Short mmCIF file of C-alpha atoms in Angstrom, two decimals:
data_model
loop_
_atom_site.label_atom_id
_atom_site.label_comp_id
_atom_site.label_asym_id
_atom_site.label_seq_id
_atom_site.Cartn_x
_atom_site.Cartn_y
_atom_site.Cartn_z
CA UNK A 1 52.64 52.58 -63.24
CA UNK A 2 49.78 51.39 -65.92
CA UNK A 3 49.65 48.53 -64.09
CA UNK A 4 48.50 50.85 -60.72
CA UNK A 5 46.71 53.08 -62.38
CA UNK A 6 44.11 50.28 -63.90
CA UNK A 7 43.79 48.78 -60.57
CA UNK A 8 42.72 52.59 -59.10
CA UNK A 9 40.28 52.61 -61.98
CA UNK A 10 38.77 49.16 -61.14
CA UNK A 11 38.32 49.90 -57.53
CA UNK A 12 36.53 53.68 -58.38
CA UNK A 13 34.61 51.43 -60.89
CA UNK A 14 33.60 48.62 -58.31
CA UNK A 15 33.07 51.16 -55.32
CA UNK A 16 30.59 53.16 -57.60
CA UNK A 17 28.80 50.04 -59.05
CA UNK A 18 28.64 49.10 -55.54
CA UNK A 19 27.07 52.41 -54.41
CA UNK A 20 24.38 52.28 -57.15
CA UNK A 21 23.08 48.65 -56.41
CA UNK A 22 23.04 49.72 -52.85
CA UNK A 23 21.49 53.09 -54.24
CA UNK A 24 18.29 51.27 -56.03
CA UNK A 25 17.80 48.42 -53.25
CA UNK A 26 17.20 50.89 -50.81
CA UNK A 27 15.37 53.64 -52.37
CA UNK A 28 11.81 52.97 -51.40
CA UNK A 29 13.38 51.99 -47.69
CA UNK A 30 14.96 55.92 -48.57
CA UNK A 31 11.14 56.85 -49.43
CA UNK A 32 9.82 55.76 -46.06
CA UNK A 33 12.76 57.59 -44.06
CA UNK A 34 11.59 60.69 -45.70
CA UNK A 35 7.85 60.31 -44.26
CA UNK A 36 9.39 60.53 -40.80
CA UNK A 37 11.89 63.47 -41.57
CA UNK A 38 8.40 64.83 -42.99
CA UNK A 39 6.59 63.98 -39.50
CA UNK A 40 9.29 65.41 -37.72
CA UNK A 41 8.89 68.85 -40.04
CA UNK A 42 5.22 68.89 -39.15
CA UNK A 43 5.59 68.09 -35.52
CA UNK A 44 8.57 71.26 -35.44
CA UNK A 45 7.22 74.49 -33.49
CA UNK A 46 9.64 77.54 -32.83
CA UNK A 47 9.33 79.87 -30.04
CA UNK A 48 7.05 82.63 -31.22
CA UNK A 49 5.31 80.76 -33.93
CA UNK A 50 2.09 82.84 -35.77
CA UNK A 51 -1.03 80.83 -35.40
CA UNK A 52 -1.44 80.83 -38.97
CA UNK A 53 1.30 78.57 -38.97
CA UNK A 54 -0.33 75.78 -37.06
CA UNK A 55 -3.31 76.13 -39.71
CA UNK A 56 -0.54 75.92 -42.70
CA UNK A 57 0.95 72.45 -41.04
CA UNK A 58 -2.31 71.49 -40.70
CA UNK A 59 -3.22 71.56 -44.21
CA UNK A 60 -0.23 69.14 -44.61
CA UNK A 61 -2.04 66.34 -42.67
CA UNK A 62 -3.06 64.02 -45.53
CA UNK A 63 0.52 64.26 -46.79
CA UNK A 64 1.35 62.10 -44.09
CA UNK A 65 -1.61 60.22 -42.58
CA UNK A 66 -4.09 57.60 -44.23
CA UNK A 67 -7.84 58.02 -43.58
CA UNK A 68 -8.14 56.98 -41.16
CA UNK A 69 -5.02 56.05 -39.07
CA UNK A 70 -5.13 54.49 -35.73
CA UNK A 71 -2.85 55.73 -32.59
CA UNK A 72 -1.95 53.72 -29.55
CA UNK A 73 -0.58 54.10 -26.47
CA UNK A 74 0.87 50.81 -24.97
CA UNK A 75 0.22 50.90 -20.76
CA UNK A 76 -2.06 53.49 -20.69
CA UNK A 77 -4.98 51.50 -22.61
CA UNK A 78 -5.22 54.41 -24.93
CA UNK A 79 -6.08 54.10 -29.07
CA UNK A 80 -7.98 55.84 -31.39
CA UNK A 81 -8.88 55.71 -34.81
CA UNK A 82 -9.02 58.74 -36.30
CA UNK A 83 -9.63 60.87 -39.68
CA UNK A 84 -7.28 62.79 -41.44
CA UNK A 85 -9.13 65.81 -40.33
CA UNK A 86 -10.19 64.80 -36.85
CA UNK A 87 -5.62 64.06 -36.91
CA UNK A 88 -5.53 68.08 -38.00
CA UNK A 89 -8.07 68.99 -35.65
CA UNK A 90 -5.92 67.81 -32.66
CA UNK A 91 -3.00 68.51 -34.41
CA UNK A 92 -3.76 72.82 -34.09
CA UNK A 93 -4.93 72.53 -30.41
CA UNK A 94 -1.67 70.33 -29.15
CA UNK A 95 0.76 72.58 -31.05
CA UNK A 96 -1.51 75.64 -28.95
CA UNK A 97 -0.01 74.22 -25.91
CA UNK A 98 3.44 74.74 -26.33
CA UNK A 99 5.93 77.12 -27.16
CA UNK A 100 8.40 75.00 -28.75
CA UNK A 101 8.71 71.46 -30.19
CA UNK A 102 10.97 69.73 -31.78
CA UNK A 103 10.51 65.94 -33.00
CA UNK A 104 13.79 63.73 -33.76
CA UNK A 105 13.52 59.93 -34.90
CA UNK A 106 16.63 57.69 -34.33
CA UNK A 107 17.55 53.75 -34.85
CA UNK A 108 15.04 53.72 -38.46
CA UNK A 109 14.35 50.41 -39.01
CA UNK A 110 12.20 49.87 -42.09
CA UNK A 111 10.42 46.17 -43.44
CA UNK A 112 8.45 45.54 -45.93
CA UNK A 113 5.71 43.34 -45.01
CA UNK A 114 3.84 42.31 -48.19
CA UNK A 115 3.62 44.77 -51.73
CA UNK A 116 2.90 48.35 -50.85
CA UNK A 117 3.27 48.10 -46.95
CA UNK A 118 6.16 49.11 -44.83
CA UNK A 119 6.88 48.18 -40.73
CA UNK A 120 8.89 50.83 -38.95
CA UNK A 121 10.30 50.66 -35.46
CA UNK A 122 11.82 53.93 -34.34
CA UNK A 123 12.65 55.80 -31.21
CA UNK A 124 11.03 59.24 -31.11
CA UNK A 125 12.41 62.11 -28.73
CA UNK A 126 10.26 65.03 -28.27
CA UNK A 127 11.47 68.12 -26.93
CA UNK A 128 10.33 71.46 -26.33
CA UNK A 129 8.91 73.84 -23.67
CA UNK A 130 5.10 73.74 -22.50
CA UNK A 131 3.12 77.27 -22.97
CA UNK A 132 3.50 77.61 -19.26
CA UNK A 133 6.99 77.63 -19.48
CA UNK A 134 7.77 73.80 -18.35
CA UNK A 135 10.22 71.42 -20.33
CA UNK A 136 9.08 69.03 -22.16
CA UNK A 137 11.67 65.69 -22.75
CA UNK A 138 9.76 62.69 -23.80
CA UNK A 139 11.32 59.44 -25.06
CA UNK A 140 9.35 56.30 -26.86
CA UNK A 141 9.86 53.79 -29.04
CA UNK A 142 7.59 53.54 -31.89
CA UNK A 143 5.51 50.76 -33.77
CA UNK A 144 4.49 52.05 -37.25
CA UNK A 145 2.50 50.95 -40.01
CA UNK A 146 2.72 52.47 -43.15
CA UNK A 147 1.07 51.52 -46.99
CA UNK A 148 2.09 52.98 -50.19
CA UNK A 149 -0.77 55.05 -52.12
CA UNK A 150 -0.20 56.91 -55.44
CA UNK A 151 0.58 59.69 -53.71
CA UNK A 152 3.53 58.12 -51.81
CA UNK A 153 3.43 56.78 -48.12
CA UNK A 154 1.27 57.15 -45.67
CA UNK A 155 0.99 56.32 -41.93
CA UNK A 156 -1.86 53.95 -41.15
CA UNK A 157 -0.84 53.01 -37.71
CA UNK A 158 1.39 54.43 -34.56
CA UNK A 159 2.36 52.98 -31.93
CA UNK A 160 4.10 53.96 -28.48
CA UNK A 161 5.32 50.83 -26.82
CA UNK A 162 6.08 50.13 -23.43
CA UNK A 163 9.17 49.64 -22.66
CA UNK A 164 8.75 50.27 -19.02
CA UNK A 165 6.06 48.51 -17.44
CA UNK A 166 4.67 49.72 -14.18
CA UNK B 1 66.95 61.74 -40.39
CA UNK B 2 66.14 65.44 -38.93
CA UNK B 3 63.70 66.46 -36.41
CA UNK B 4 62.09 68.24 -38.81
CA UNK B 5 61.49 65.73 -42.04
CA UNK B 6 60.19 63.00 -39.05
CA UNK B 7 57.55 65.79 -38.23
CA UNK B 8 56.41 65.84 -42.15
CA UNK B 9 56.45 62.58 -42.27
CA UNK B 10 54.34 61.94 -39.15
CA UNK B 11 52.57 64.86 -40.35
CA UNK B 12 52.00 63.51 -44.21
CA UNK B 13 52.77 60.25 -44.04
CA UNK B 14 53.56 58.58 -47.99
CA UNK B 15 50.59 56.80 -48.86
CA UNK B 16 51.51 53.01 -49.11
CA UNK B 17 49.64 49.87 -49.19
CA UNK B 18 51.22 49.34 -45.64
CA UNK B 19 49.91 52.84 -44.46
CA UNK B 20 46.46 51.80 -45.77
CA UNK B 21 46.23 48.43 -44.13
CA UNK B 22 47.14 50.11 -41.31
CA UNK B 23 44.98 52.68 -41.21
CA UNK B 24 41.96 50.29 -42.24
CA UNK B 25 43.08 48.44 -39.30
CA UNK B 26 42.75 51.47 -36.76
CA UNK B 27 39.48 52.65 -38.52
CA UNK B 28 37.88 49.03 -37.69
CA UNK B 29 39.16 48.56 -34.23
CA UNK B 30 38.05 52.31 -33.45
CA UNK B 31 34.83 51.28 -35.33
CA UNK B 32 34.44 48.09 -32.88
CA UNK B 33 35.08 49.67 -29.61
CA UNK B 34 32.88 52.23 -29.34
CA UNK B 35 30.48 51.05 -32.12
CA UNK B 36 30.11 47.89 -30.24
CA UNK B 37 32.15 47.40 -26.84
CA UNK B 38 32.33 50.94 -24.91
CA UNK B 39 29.05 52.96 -26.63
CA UNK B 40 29.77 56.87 -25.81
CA UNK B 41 26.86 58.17 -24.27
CA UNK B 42 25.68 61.78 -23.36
CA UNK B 43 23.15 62.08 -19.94
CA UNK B 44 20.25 64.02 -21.27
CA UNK B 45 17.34 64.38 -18.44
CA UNK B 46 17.20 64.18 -14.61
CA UNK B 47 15.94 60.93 -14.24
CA UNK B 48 19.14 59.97 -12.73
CA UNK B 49 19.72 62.64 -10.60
CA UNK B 50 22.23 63.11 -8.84
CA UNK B 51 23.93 59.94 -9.71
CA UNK B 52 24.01 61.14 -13.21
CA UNK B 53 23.43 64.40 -14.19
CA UNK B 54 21.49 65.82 -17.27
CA UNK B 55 24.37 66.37 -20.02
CA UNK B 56 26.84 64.09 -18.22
CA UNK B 57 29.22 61.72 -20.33
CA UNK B 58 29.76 58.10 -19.96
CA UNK B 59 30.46 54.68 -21.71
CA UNK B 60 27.99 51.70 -22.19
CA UNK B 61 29.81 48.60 -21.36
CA UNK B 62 28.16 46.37 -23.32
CA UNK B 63 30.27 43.06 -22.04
CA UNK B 64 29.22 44.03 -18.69
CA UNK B 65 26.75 41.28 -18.55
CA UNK B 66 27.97 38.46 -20.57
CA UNK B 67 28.74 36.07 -17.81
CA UNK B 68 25.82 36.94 -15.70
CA UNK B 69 22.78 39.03 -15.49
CA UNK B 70 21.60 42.38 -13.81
CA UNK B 71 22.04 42.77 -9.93
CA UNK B 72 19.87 44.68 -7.74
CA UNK B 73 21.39 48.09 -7.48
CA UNK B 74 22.96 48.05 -10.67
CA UNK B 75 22.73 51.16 -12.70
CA UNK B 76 21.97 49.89 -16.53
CA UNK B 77 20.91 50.97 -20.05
CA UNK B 78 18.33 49.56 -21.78
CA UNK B 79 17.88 50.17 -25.76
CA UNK B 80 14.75 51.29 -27.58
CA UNK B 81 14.35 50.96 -30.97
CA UNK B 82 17.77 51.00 -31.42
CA UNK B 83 21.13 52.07 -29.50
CA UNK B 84 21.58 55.66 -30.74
CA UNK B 85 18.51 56.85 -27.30
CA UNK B 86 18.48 54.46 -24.77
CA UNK B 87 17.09 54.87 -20.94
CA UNK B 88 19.28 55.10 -17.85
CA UNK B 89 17.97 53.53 -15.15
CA UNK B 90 19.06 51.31 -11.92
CA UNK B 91 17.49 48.08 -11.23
CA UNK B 92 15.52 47.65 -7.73
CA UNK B 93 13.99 43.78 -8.16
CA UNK B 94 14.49 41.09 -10.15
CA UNK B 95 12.67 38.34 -12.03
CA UNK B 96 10.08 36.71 -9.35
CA UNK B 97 10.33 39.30 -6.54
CA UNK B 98 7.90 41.93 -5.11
CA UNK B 99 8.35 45.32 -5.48
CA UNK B 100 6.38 47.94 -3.80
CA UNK B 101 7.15 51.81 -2.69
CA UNK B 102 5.30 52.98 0.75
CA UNK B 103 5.73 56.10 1.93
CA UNK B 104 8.38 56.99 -0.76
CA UNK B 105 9.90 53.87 0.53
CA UNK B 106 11.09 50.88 -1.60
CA UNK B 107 10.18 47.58 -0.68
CA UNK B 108 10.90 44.60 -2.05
CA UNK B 109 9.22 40.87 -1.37
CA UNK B 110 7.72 42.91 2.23
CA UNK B 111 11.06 44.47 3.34
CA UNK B 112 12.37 48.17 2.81
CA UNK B 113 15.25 48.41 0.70
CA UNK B 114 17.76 50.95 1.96
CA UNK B 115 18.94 53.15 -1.04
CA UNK B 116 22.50 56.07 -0.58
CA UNK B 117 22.00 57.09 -3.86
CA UNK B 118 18.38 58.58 -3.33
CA UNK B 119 19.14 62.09 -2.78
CA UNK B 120 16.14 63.65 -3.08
CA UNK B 121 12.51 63.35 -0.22
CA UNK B 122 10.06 61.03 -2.08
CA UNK B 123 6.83 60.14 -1.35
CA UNK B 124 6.01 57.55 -3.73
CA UNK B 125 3.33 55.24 -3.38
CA UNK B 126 2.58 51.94 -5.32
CA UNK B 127 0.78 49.04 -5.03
CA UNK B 128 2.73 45.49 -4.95
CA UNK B 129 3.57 44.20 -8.23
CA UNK B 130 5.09 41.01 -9.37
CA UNK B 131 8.24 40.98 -11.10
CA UNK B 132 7.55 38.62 -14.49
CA UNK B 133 9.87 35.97 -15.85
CA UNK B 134 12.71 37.14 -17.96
CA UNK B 135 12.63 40.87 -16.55
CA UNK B 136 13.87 43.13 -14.45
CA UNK B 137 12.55 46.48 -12.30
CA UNK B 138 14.01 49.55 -12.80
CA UNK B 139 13.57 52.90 -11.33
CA UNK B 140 15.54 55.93 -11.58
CA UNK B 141 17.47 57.62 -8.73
CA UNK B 142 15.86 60.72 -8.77
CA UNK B 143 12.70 60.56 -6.41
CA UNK B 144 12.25 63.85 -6.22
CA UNK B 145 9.72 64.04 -9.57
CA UNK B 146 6.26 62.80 -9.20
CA UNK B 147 6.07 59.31 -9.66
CA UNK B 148 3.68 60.20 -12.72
CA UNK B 149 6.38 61.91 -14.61
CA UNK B 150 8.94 59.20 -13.69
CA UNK B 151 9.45 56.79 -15.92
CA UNK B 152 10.07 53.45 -14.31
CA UNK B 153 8.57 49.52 -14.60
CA UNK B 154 9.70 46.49 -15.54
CA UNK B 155 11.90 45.22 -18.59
CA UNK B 156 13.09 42.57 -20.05
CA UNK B 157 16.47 41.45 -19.31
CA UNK B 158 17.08 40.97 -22.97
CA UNK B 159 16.48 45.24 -23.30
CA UNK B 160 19.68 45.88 -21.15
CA UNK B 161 22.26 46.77 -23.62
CA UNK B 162 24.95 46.90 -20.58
CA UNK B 163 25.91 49.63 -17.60
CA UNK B 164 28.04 52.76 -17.79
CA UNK B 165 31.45 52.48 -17.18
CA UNK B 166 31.31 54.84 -14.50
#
């Protein structure tokens, strides 16, 4: 009975051991995660939203983004390199043109290039309704660049690929 | 044994070491097959339509294509980032052919491709393209959208996770 009840013991005592090396390797890979739960947050619009709102999530920006930050659309020939408030500019007129949004990331998959840089790949589902009424159900997989500043992470670079090319 | 002490002990089975292997066992193989071999998956758009239909449930088969690649007409799914969101799409040309639509008509290397499972009146139009090494083409079945709002293109093969199950 001892004999058992030492054993349970040493596996609680290994499991748990195991969970906190697995704990601190990860937690800056945990860090990065959070930037894109954070995105998502920002991106999130619910039916009837006050304007002021928009100007609120705005003001979040340079949580997220470094200045500047490039975007680029793969297929379509379109990139930009823009500044945190240019990003918040654009950020309060697309929100104006829909009703609802809602931003999901799935398949996270997080490197760490060199010291104080993180690579991302990530598929990114929007979905929502367009002022006008229409649905909105948009699919891409993402390319992102992100560097570590003493205020925690920020994206430097987005990228839509194309998985489809036509 | 009664009826009733087989039902408690089906119900609360005694925890052994053989009960645990056993149910490690079933855990893993569960964890295998549809983690690896049959990935559920729910339909979630109208890209498909009306072969498969927005909130429709299938399997991935992902040994589907492990002793030969993609036919023309085959309906397949092809991963982002990851496997969690992955497109549903069926494939019109392969590697080296020429694909073209006319008149909402597919053609491929000149010749119009006859297709039961478009439903819906198209009126597509696109200019010959080339299908590169290594990929495939793949269009949805639902013509009805505007070919600008239809996502469709080439891939490579290595994208295709495997084809639903039904």
């Amino acid at each position: 009975m001892v004999e058992r009840k030492r054993l349970i013991a040493f596996i609680a005592l290994a499991a748990a051991a195991t969970y906190g090396v697995y704990f601190f390797l990860h937690l800056e890979e945990r860090r990065v995660k959070r930037r894109f739960a954070a995105l998502a947050e920002w991106v999130f619009k619910e039916p009837g939203e006050p304007p002021l709102a928009s100007v609120g999530k705005a003001r979040q920006t340079e949580t997220l983004f470094a200045d500047p930050c490039r975007f680029e659309i793969q297929g379509y020939e379109v990139s930009a390199t823009l500044a945190v408030r240019e990003i918040a500019t654009y950020a309060i007129q697309g929100r104006a043109r829909f009703d609802a949004l809602e931003l999901a990331f799935y398949d996270l998959t997080v490197e760490f290039p060199a010291d104080g840089e993180a690579h991302v790949t990530a598929t990114a589902r929007l979905s929502g309704r367009k002022a006008g009424g229409d649905p909105v159900n948009e699919t891409h997989e993402l390319d992102c660049a992100l560097k570590k500043t003493e205020e925690g992470w920020r994206f430097t670079r987005i990228t839509a690929v194309q998985v489809l090319k036509k | 044994m009664t009826e009733q002490s087989r039902l408690q002990e089906f119900l609360f089975p005694r925890v052994t070491p053989r009960f645990l292997l056993r149910a490690a066992a079933v855990a893993l193989g569960t964890y295998l097959l549809f983690g690896h071999v049959l990935i559920p998956m729910i339909v979630r758009g109208h890209s498909m339509d009306p072969t498969y239909r927005d909130g429709g449930f299938t399997f991935c088969f992902t040994g589907a294509y492990l002793f030969g690649g993609p036919k023309r007409g085959d309906v397949v799914a092809v991963r982002l980032a990851g496997r969690k969101v992955m497109l549903l799409k069926r494939v019109v040309a392969l590697e080296g052919e020429e694909v073209a639509f006319r008149a909402g008509v597919l053609q491929v290397d000149g010749r119009a491709v006859e297709e039961p499972y478009v439903k819906s009146p198209c009126d597509w139009e696109l200019e010959p393209r080339r299908v590169e090494k290594g990929c495939v083409y793949l269009v949805g079945d639902n013509r009805g959208m505007a070919a600008e709002q239809h996502d469709f293109g080439q891939t490579p093969v290595a994208r295709i996770v495997g084809r639903p199950l039904w």
